[in-house]
Short mmCIF file of C-alpha atoms and ligand atoms in Angstrom, two decimals:
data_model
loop_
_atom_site.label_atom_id
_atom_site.label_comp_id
_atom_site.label_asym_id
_atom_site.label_seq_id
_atom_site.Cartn_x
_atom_site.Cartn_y
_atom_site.Cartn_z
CA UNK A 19 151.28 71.60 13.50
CA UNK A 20 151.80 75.41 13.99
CA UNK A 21 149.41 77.31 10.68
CA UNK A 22 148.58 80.48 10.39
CA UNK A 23 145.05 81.48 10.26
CA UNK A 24 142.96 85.12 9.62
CA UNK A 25 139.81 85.38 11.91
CA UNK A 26 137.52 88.17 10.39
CA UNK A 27 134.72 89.99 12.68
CA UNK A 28 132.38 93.05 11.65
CA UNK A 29 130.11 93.41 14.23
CA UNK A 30 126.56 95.04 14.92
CA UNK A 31 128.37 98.66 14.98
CA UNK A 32 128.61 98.18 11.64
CA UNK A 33 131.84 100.62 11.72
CA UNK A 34 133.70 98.49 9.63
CA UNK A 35 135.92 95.09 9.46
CA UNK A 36 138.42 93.58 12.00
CA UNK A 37 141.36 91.03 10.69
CA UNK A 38 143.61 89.07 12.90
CA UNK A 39 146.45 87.08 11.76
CA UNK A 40 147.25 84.09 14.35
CA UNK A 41 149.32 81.19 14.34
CA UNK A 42 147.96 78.52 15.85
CA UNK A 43 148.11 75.11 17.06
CA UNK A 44 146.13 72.09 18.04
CA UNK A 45 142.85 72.23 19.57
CA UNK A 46 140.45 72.68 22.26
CA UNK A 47 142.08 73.19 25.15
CA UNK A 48 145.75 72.62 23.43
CA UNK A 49 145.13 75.28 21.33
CA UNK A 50 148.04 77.60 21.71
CA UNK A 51 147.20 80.98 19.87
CA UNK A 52 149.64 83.97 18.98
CA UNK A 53 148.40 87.41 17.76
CA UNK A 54 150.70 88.48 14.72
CA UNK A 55 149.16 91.47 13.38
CA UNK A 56 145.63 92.83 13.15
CA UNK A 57 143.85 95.48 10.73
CA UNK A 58 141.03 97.41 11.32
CA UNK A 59 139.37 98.87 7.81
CA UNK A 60 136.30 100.80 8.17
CA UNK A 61 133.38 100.16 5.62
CA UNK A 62 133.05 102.67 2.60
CA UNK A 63 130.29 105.39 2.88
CA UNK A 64 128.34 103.17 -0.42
CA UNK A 65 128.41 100.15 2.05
CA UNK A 66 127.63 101.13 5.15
CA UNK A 67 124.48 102.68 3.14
CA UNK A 68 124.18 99.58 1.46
CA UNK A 69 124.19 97.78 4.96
CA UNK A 70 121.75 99.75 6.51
CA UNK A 71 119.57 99.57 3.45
CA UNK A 72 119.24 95.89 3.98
CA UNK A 73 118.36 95.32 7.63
CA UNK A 74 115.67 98.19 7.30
CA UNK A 75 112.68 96.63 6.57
CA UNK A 76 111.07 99.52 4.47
CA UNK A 77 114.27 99.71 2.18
CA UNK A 78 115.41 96.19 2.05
CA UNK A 79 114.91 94.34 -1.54
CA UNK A 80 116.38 90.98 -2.59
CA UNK A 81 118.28 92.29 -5.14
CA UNK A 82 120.23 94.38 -2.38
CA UNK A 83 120.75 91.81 -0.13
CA UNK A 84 122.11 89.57 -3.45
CA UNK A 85 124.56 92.23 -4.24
CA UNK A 86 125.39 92.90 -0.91
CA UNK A 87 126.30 89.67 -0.06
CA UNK A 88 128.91 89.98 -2.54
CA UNK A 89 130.13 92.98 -2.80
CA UNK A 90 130.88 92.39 1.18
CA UNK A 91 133.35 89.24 0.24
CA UNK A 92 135.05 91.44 -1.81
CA UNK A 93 135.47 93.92 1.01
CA UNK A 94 136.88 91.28 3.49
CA UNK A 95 138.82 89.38 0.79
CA UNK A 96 140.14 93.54 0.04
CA UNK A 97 140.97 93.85 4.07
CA UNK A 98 142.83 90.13 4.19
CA UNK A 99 144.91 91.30 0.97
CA UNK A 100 145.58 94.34 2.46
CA UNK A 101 146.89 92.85 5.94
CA UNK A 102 149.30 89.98 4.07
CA UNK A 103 150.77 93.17 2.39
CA UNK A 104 151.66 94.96 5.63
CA UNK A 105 153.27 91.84 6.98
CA UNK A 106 154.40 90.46 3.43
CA UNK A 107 153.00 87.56 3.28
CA UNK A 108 150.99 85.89 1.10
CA UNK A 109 147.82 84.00 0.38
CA UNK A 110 149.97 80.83 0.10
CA UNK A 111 151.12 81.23 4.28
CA UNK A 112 147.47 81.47 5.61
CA UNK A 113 146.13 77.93 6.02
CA UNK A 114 142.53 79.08 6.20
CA UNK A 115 140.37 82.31 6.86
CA UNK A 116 137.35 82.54 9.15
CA UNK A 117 134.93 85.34 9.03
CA UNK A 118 132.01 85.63 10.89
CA UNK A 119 130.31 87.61 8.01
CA UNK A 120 127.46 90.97 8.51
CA UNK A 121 124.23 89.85 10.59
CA UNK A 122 121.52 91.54 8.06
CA UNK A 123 118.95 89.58 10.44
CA UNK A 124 118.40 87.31 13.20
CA UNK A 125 115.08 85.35 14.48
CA UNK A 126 115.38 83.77 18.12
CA UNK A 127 112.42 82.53 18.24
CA UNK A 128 109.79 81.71 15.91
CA UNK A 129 106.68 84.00 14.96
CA UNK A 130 103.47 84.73 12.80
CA UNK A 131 105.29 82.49 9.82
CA UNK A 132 108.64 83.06 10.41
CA UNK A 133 111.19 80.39 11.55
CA UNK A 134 114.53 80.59 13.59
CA UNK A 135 116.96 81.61 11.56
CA UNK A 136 120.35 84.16 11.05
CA UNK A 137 121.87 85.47 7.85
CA UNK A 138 125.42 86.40 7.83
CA UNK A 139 126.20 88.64 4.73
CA UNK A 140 129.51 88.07 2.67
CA UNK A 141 130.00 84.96 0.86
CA UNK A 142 132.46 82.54 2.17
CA UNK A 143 133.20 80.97 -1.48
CA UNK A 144 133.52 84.30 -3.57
CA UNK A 145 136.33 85.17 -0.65
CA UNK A 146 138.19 81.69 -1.22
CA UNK A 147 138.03 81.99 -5.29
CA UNK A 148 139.29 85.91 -4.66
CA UNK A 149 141.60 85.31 -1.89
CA UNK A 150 142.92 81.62 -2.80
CA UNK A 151 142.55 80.72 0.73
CA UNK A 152 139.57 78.13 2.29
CA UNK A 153 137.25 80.19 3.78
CA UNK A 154 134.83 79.07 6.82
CA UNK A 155 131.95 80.96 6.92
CA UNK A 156 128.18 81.50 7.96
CA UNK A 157 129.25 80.09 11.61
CA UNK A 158 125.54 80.53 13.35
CA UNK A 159 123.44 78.06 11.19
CA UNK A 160 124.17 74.43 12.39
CA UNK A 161 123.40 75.33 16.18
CA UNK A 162 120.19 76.99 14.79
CA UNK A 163 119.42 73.92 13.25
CA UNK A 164 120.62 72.11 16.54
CA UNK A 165 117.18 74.02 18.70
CA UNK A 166 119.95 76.79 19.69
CA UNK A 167 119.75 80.27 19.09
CA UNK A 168 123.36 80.27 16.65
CA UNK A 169 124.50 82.90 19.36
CA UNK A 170 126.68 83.66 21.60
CA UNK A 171 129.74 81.54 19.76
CA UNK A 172 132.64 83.36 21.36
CA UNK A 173 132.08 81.53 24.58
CA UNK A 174 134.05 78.79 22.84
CA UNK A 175 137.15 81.06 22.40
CA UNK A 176 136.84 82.57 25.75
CA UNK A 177 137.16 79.16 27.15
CA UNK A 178 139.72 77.81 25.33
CA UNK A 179 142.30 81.18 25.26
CA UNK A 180 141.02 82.58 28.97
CA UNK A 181 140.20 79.22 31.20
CA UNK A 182 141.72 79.62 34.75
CA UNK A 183 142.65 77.12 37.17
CA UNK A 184 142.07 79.18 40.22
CA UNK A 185 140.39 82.52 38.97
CA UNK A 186 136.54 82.71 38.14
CA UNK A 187 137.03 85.02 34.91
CA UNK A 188 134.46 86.82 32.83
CA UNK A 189 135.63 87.89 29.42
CA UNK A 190 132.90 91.05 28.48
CA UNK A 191 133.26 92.40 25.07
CA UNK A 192 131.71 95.59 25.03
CA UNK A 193 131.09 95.67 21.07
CA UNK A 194 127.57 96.99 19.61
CA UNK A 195 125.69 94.58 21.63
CA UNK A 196 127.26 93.62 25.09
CA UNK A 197 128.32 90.20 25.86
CA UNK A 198 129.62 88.72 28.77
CA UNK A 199 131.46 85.53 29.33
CA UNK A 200 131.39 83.58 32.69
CA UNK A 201 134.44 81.04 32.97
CA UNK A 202 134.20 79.42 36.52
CA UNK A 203 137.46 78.34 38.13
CA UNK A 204 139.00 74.88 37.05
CA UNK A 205 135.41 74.54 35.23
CA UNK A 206 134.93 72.74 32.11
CA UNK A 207 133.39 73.86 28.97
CA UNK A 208 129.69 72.70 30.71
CA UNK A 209 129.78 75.15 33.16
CA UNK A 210 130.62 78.21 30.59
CA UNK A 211 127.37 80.74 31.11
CA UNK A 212 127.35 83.28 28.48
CA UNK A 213 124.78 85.79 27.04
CA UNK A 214 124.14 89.21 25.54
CA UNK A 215 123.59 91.85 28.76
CA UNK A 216 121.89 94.38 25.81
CA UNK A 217 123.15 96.95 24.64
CA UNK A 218 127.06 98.04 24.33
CA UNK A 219 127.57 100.99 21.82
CA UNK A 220 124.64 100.60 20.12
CA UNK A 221 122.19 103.08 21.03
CA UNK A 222 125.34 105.47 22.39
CA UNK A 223 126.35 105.82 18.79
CA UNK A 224 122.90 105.91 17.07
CA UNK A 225 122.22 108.98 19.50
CA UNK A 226 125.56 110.33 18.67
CA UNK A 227 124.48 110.30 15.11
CA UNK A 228 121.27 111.70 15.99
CA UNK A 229 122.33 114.58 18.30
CA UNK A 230 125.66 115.19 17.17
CA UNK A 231 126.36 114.07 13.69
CA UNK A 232 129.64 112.19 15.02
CA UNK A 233 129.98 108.37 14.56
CA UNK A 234 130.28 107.68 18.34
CA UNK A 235 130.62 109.59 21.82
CA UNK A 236 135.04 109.23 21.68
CA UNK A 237 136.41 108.47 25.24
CA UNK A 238 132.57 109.01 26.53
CA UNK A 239 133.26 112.35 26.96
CA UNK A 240 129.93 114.08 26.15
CA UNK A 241 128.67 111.40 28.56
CA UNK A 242 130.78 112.73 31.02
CA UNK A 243 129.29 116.12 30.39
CA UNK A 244 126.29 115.36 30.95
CA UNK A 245 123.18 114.76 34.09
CA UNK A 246 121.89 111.07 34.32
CA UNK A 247 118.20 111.86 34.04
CA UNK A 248 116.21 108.79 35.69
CA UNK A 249 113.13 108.90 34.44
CA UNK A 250 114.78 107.97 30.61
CA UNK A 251 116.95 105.26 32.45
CA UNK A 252 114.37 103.43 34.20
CA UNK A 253 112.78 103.81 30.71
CA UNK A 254 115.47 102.07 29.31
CA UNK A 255 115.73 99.43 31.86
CA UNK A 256 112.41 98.28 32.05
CA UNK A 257 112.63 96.82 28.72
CA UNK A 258 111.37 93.31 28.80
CA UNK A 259 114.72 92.04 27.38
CA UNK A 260 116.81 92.83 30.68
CA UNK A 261 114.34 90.89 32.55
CA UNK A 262 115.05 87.46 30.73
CA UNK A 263 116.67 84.85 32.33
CA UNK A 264 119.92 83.61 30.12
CA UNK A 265 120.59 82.09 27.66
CA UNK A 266 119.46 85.02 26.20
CA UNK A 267 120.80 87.26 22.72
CA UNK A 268 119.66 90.24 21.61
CA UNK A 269 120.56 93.11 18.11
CA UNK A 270 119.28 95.21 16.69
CA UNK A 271 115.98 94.03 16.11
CA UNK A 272 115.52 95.21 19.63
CA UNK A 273 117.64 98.14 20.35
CA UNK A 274 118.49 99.57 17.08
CA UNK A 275 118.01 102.90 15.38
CA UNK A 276 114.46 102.38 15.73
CA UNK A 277 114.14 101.76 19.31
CA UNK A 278 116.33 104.86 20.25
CA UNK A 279 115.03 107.00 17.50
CA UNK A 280 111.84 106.63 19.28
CA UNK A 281 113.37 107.29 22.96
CA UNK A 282 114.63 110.61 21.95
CA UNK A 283 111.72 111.59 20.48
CA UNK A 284 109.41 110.80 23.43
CA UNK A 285 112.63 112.44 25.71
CA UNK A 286 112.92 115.35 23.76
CA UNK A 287 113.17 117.95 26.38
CA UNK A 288 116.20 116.70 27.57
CA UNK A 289 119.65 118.02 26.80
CA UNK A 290 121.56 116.34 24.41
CA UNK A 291 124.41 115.32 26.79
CA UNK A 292 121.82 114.16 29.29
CA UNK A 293 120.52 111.86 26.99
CA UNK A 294 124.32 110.60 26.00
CA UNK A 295 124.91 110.40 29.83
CA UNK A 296 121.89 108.42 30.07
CA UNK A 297 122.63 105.67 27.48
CA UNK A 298 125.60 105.16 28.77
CA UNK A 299 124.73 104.73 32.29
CA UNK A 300 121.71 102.01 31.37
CA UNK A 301 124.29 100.36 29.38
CA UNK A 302 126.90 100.02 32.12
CA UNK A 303 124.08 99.32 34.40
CA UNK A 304 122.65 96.58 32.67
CA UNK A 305 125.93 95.43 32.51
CA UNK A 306 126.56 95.74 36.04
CA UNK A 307 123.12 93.82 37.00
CA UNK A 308 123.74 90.78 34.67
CA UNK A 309 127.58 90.87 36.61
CA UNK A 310 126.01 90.50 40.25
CA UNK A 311 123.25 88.21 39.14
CA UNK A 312 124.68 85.88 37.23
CA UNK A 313 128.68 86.32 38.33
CA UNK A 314 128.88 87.34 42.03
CA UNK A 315 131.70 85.08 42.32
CA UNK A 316 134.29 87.09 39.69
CA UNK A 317 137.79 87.18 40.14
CA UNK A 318 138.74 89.11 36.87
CA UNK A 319 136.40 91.03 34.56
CA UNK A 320 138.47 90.93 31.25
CA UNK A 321 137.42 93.38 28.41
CA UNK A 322 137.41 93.76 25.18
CA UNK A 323 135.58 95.33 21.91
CA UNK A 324 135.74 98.89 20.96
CA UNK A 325 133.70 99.69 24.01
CA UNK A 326 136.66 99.09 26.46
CA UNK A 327 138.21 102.29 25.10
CA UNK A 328 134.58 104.19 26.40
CA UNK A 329 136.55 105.25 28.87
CA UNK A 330 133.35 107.06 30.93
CA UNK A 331 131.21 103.63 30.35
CA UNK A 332 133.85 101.56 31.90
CA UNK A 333 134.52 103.91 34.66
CA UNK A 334 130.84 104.10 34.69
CA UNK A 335 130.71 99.64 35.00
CA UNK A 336 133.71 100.46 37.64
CA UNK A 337 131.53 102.24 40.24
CA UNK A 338 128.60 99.87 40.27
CA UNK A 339 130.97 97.38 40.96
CA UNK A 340 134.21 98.89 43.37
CA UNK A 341 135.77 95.32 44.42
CA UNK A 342 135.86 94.05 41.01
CA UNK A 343 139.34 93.98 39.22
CA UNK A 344 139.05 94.68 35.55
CA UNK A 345 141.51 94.19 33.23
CA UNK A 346 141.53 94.07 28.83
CA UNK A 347 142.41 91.53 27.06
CA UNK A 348 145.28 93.27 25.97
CA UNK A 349 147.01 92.67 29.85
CA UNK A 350 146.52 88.82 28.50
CA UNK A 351 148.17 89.34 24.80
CA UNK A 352 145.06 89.80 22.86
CA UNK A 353 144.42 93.27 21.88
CA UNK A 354 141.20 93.88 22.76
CA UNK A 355 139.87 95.74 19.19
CA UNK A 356 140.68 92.52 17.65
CA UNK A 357 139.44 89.87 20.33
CA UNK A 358 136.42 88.63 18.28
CA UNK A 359 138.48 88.62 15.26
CA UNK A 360 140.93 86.26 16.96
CA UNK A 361 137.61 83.86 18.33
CA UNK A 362 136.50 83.48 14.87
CA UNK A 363 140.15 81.77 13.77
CA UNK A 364 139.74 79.75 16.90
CA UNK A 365 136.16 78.71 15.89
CA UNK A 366 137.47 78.23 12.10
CA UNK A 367 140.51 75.82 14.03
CA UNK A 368 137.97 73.51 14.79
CA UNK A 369 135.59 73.53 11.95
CA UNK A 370 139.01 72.85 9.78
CA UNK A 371 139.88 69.98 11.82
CA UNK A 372 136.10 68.42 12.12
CA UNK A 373 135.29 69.34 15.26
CA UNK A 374 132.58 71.18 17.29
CA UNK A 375 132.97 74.63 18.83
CA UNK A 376 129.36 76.25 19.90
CA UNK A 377 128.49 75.93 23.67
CA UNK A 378 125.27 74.46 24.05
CA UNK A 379 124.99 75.69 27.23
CA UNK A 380 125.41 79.15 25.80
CA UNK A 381 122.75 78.90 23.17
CA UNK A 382 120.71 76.41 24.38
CA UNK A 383 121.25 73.70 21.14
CA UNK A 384 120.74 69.95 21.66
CA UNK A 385 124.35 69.32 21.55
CA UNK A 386 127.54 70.26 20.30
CA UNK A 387 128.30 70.64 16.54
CA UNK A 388 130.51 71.28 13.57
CA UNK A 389 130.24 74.97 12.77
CA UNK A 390 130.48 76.07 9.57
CA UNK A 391 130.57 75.44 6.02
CA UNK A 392 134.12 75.43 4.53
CA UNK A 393 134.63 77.26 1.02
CA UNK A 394 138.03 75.50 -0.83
CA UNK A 395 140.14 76.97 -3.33
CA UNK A 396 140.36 74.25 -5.74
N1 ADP Z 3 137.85 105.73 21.85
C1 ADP Z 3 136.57 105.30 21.90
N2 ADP Z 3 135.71 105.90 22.75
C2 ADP Z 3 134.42 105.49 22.83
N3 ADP Z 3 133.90 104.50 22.08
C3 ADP Z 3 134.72 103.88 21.21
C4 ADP Z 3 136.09 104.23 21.07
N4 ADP Z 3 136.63 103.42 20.14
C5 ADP Z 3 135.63 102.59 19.71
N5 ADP Z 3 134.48 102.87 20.35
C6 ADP Z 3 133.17 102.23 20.18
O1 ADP Z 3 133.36 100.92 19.72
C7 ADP Z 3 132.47 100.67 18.63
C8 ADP Z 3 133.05 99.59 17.75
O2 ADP Z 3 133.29 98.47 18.55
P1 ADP Z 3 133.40 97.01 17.94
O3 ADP Z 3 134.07 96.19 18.99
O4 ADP Z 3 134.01 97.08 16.58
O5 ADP Z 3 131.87 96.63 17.86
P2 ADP Z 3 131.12 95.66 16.83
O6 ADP Z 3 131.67 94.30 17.10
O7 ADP Z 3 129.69 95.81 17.21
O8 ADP Z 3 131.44 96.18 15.45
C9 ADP Z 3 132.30 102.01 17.97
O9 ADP Z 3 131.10 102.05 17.26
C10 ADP Z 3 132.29 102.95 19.17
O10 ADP Z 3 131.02 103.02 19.72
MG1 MG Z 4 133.25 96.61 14.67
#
């Protein structure tokens, strides 16, 4: 039965929160999907303060993260009112809303005395009570629970909306963190490999912040101003992370503000543009390596995330790899700002109907599983 569904992403940019309204039918592989309408609302000044305040660890306090973790619902449920008004609808059409919620932290592997673990901000039953629509919500947790490491869960998505019959395909979304996913020809949900590559936008922006003031480098262009200088990209590149054999997920635990905030201090004799030109380049690097490792075989490089409109990184991606064909989701009728938006309704599609959506292959858990916890209205 055809139902319409909102699939809610705010990824590790933190630049604010992504809506998709679908419609949708069946599941698995008979899922047919249509984009309706998206919305793109960045955060307020307070939050994005607010957000930043929690994942530090010399500002975070309980009582932040507690008010956070509301005040976030109310920001979604704000962005899902606001994108039934500009297709007038209303909360009575949507059948159920899926948000992936904030990532405040995230613990791969266990260490000193913490445990595996991932905490999604933005509670999935405030936005149900607000919105009077079922919510799905902290997605991550069961495959944790399951030995897995609760990421990457668009791998599901990918092979449901992107599978190809005669095309090897690899859907990247170039978001915060970079993920790529490899979809062999006529190959079934077993042979999906998918994994973070490191960083997408990530440390681009926090240098842009740094150097420039500006929220991120638009187009790439002061990357395209500026010298690749090597000694700061094999720098870059010789963290241990690239090294890692998948299944493998990074954040920014490893490559936030921190990590670059550091690099720029040690690389301070560089130009600023050098240093822009230089992120970029051991982003689309890494990227490339991961690509002819892991994916020699690629037909179609499909991508997505606010990354794909970097136009210097992709161009950059283009030139390490000269046979390869890449396309955006949007030449497949998913607009690309809005593809993890859309994977989350897919992933909510399933958890609605009782069914299992992570990719154990993907994140390494001891089988498939529910995803999920479902917030209802009444
Ligand atoms: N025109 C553009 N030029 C360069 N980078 C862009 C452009 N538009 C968006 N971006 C990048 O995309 C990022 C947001 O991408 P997004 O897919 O929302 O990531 P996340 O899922 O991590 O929030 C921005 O922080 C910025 O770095
Ligand atoms: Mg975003």
């Amino acid at each position: 039965m055809k139902r319409l569904a909102i699939g809610i992403m705010s990824g590790t940019s933190m630049d604010g929160i992504d809506a998709a309204l679908v419609e949708l039918d069946g599941s698995f592989t008979n899922t047919r999907l249509r984009f309706l309408a998206g919305r793109s609302d960045p955060f307020s000044a307070d939050l994005v303060t607010k957000l930043k305040q929690c994942i530090h660890p010399t500002t975070s306090t309980a009582a932040l993260v507690c008010s956070v973790h509301f005040e976030l619902a109310l920001a979604y449920a704000d962005t899902v009112r606001h994108l039934l008004a500009d297709v007038d609808l209303t909360s009575n059409d949507i059948a159920f809303v899926a948000c992936h919620g904030q990532t405040i932290y995230h613990i791969n592997a266990s260490r000193d005395d913490l445990v595996r673990s991932s905490l999604q901000l933005g509670d999935g039953s405030v936005m149900a009570q607000v919105l009077g629509i079922p919510t799905v919500s902290n997605f991550r947790n069961a495959d944790i629970a399951h030995g897995g490491t609760g990421a990457p869960l668009v791998p599901y998505a990918d092979f449901v909306l992107f599978q190809h019959d005669s095309n090897t395909r690899v859907l990247h979304n170039i978001g915060g963190i970079s993920n790529i996913t490899i979809l062999p020809a006529r190959g079934s949900l077993d042979d999906v490999i998918a994994f973070d590559t490191g960083p997408g936008n990530m440390m681009i922006d926090d240098a842009m912040r740094i150097l420039y003031g500006r929220e991120y480098d638009h187009d790439g262009s002061v990357a395209a101003s500026g010298i690749v200088r090597d000694k700061l990209l094999d720098h870059i590149l010789g963290h241990p992370f690239f090294a890692l054999e998948p299944p493998k997920s990074t954040g920014r635990e490893q490559f936030g503000i921190q990590y670059t905030e550091e690099l720029i201090e040690r690389f301070d004799h560089l130009a600023k543009e050098d240093i822009i030109a230089t992120l970029t380049e051991a982003a689309a690097q890494s990227m490339a390596d991961a690509l002819q490792r892991y994916a020699p075989a690629v037909d179609e490089l499909i991508v997505s995330g606010g990354g794909a409109a970097n136009i210097h990184l992709v161009s950059r991606l283009q030139a390490r790899m000269p046979d390869l064909t890449i396309t955006t989701t949007d030449d497949h009728g998913i607009p690309a700002i809005y593809k993890e938006a859309i994977a989350f309704a897919v992933l909510g599609n399933e958890t609605m109907q009782h069914k299992p959506s992570n990719v154990p292959g993907a994140t390494g858990a001891s089988r498939p599983v529910v995803l999920g916890q479902i917030a209802y209205t009444k």
